[in-house]
Amino acid sequence: MTKVEKRFADFITDHMILIAFLLVSAFGALARLPMRDFASIDALGCLLPWYDEISCNGLKVAVGNYNFPYQLVIYLMTKLPIEPLYAYKLLSSLFDYLLAGVCALIVYSCTGKKRFSLFTYSVVLLSPVVILNSSLWAQCDSIYVFFSMCGLYLLMKDRPFFAMCCFGMSLAFKLQAVFVFPALIMLYLLTKKFSILNFLMIPLTMIVISLPMVHWGRSLTELYEVYRGQTMTYPQITMNYPSLYSLIGGDSYWMLKRYAILVTITALGLLLVYLSSQKVEMTKKNMVILLFLSAFTCVLLLPAMHERYGYAYEILAWILVFLVPKTAPLCIGLQLLSMQTYSQFLFQTEINLTALGYANIAIYFLYLYILLREMKQESR
């Protein structure tokens, strides 16, 4: 080996993680680029008309069924010299990178291993579900989940004040952020490390970042009204998500709605009782597990769930692969299930939602068995 070759080889080995990070980031962009022109039903029927209306009329009246911060983001996008569809996808893809980055920080905080954090960044950024969600569907799930993961990271760093601000940001962008909130209540009760007053930062953050809407003469009560309207928009027991109720189907929403909510509350309550009775310590790893179980339980047992509502726990599942490696096959199973339901909406692929429901329930109970044992062992 010549001196030049040796220097080059030494540079590669000394900066292996950085080079791999840059290559994965470039691969992520290349994977997303061919999808830029695909317009989903949601894009044609909602996102692009919202863009046109905001471009013409500003934000004097509510547009769409998303909360004000996302409408403000659309308003800012209208000022950019870029095609509307590209703007949506570029925004979501940017948050894919940020989301992958904060997931890597969470894994590094738990393990102290740089290679694990690099692997986490890679699998999240290149996950088919993440790519389909942002670059093909032009959805914004990576935005609210990014802020939720920031909140988790800050809780792990014992910064509850700023953590709750992040959870407030997450909820301001999307109602589905509430799926991790039961875990926050459990952490409050089990750790006794932060005050209930910290929870006030969630609504306060939502109000503060929505204050610009007052400039356009709009009321802050929209923060509540938008979400109240969303809960009444889809009176179906399941919306293409393989939940417990996909085994029933039919027009059963009004009969089972209250039952489903009570079952969800009961399941979360039993989880709290178990963790308390077993004196499970809320280590960093156990915090990740708790948020995962909270989100998965809510989406599996609540009514009127869309296929994209599992996004938060699917991201947490990738983190758990590096904290609890035996969950790797289950994580892959979750990704495959979502790819099936995504393809049904995006490409009208025929799927058997009942069969997927059985598979999803089986995966949930396997996760529950493995992770509850892991939490007890972690506490010891």
Tab-separated table of N, CA, C and O in Angstrom, residues 183-196 199:
chain	number	residue	atom	x	y	z
A	183	ALA	N	-48.801	7.407	28.565
A	183	ALA	CA	-47.475	7.083	29.093
A	183	ALA	C	-46.924	8.231	29.928
A	183	ALA	O	-46.245	8.009	30.940
A	184	LEU	N	-47.211	9.469	29.526
A	184	LEU	CA	-46.733	10.624	30.293
A	184	LEU	C	-47.384	10.648	31.677
A	184	LEU	O	-46.728	10.950	32.681
A	185	ILE	N	-48.669	10.334	31.728
A	185	ILE	CA	-49.368	10.282	33.023
A	185	ILE	C	-48.778	9.174	33.886
A	185	ILE	O	-48.553	9.356	35.096
A	186	MET	N	-48.505	8.021	33.292
A	186	MET	CA	-47.898	6.920	34.047
A	186	MET	C	-46.512	7.295	34.554
A	186	MET	O	-46.150	6.964	35.694
A	187	LEU	N	-45.721	7.976	33.719
A	187	LEU	CA	-44.394	8.410	34.154
A	187	LEU	C	-44.494	9.379	35.325
A	187	LEU	O	-43.698	9.319	36.275
A	188	TYR	N	-45.481	10.262	35.284
A	188	TYR	CA	-45.709	11.197	36.387
A	188	TYR	C	-46.003	10.444	37.678
A	188	TYR	O	-45.447	10.763	38.748
A	189	LEU	N	-46.861	9.439	37.591
A	189	LEU	CA	-47.270	8.700	38.789
A	189	LEU	C	-46.179	7.754	39.291
A	189	LEU	O	-46.015	7.565	40.501
A	190	LEU	N	-45.432	7.161	38.375
A	190	LEU	CA	-44.452	6.143	38.754
A	190	LEU	C	-43.111	6.724	39.174
A	190	LEU	O	-42.448	6.196	40.065
A	191	THR	N	-42.682	7.808	38.523
A	191	THR	CA	-41.354	8.358	38.817
A	191	THR	C	-41.385	9.420	39.905
A	191	THR	O	-40.434	9.567	40.666
A	192	LYS	N	-42.485	10.178	39.944
A	192	LYS	CA	-42.620	11.284	40.906
A	192	LYS	C	-41.446	12.269	40.781
A	192	LYS	O	-41.026	12.888	41.752
A	193	LYS	N	-40.944	12.419	39.550
A	193	LYS	CA	-39.785	13.283	39.323
A	193	LYS	C	-40.136	14.658	38.783
A	193	LYS	O	-39.275	15.521	38.696
A	194	PHE	N	-41.393	14.845	38.355
A	194	PHE	CA	-41.766	16.157	37.850
A	194	PHE	C	-43.166	16.500	38.310
A	194	PHE	O	-43.943	15.628	38.731
A	195	SER	N	-43.463	17.780	38.283
A	195	SER	CA	-44.728	18.293	38.819
A	195	SER	C	-45.842	18.181	37.788
A	195	SER	O	-45.607	18.239	36.579
A	196	ILE	N	-47.059	18.065	38.303
A	196	ILE	CA	-48.225	18.060	37.413
A	196	ILE	C	-48.354	19.395	36.688
A	196	ILE	O	-48.958	19.482	35.617
A	199	PHE	N	-47.416	19.691	33.017
A	199	PHE	CA	-48.380	19.341	31.969
A	199	PHE	C	-49.060	20.586	31.389
A	199	PHE	O	-49.576	20.548	30.277
